[in-house]
mmCIF file of C-alpha atoms in Angstrom:
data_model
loop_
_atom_site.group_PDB
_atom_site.id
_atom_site.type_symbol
_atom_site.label_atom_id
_atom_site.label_comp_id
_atom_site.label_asym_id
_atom_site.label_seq_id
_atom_site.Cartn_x
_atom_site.Cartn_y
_atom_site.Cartn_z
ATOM 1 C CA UNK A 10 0.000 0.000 0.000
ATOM 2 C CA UNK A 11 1.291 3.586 -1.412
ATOM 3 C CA UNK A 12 1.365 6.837 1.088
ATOM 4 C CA UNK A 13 0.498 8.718 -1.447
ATOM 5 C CA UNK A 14 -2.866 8.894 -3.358
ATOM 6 C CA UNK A 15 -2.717 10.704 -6.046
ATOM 7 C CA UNK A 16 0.569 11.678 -7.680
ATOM 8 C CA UNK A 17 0.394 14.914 -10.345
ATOM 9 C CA UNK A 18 3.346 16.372 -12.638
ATOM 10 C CA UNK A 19 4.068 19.878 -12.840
ATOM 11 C CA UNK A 20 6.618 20.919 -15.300
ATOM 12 C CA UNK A 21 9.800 22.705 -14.221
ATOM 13 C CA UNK A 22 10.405 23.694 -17.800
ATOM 14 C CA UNK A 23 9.971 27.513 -19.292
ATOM 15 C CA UNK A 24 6.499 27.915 -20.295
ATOM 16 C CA UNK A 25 4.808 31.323 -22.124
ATOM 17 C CA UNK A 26 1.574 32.388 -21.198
ATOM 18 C CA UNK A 27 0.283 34.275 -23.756
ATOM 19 C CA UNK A 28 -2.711 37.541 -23.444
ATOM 20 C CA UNK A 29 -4.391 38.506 -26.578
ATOM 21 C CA UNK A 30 -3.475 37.304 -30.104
ATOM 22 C CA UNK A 31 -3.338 33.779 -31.952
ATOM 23 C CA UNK A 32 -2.102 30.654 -29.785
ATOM 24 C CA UNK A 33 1.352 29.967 -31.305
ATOM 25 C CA UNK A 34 2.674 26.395 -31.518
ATOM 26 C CA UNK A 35 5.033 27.655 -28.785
ATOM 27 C CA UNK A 36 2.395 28.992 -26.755
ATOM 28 C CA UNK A 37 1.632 26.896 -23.560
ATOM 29 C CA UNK A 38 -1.452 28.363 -22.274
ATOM 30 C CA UNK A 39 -4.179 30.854 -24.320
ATOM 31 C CA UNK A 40 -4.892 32.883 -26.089
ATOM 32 C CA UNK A 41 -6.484 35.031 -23.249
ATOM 33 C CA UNK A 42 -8.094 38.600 -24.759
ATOM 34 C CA UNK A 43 -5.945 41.385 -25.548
ATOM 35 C CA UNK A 44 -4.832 43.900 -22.012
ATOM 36 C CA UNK A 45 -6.515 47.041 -22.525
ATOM 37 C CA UNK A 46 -4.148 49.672 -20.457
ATOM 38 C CA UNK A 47 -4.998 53.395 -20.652
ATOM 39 C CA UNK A 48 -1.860 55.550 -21.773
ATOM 40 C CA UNK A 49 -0.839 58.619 -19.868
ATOM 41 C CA UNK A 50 -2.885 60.742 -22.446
ATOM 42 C CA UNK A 51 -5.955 58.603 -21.291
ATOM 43 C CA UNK A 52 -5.946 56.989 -24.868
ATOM 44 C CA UNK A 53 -7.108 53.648 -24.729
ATOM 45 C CA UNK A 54 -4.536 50.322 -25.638
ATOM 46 C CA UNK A 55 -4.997 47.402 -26.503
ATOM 47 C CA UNK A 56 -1.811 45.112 -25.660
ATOM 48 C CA UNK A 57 -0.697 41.610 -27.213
ATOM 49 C CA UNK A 58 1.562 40.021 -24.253
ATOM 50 C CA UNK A 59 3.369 36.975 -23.938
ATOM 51 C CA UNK A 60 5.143 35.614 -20.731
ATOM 52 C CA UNK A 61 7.814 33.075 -20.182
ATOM 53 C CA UNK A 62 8.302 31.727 -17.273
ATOM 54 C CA UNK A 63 9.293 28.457 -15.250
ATOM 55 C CA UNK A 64 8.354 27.293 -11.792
ATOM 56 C CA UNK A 65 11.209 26.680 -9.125
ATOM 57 C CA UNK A 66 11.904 23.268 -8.344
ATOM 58 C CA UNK A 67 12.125 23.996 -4.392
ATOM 59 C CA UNK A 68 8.343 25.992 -4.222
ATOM 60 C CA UNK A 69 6.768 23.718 -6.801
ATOM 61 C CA UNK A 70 4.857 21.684 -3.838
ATOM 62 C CA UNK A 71 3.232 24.766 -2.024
ATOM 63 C CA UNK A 72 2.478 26.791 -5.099
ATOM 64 C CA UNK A 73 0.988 23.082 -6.378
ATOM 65 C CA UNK A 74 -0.891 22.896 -2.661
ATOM 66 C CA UNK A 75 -2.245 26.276 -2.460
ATOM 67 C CA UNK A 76 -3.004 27.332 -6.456
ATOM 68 C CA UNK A 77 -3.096 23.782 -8.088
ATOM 69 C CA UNK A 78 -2.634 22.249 -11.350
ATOM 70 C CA UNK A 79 -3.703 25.613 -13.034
ATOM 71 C CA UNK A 80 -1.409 27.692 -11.181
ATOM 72 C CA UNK A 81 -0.210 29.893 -14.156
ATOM 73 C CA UNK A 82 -4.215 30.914 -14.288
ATOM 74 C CA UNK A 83 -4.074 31.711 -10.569
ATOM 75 C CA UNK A 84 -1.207 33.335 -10.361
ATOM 76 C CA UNK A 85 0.754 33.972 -13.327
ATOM 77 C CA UNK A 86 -1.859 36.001 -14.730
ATOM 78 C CA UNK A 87 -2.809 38.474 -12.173
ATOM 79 C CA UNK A 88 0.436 39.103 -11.465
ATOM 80 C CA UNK A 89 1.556 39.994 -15.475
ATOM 81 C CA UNK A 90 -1.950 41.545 -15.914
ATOM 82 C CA UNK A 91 -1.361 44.288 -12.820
ATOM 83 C CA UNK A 92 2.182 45.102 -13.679
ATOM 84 C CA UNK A 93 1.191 45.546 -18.030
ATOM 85 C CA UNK A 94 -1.609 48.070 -16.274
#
């Protein structure tokens, strides 16, 4: 009998979450609608962004227990999506 119950992979490779244009066959997650940032001239932008990123081997088990399997949704995006604004 196994300690463990259930047993899920998380890649440790560079991934790219893309906002707003086509899903590329490099793309890992998307397409998510274009950011729409207002300029300092209050002239409205629509951005095309694209993200690479990895997750580190040593927090991969409490970003996995707090954000799960779709942590890039849960966390990656917010976080790009507040700093592009």
């Amino acid at each position: 009998v196994s300690p463990f119950y259930d047993v899920t992979h998380v890649t440790l490779q560079t991934q790219t979450y893309d906002m707003g244009g086509p899903l590329g066959a490099d793309m890992d997650f998307g397409p998510e609608p274009s950011v729409n940032v207002l300029t300092e001239d209050q002239l409205a932008v629509a951005m095309d962004v694209s993200v690479q990123f990895h997750l580190d081997r040593a927090s991969a088990p409490e970003v996995f227990r707090f954000f799960g399997a779709n942590y890039a949704d849960r966390l990656v995006h917010p976080i790009v999506r507040s700093a592009i604004r």
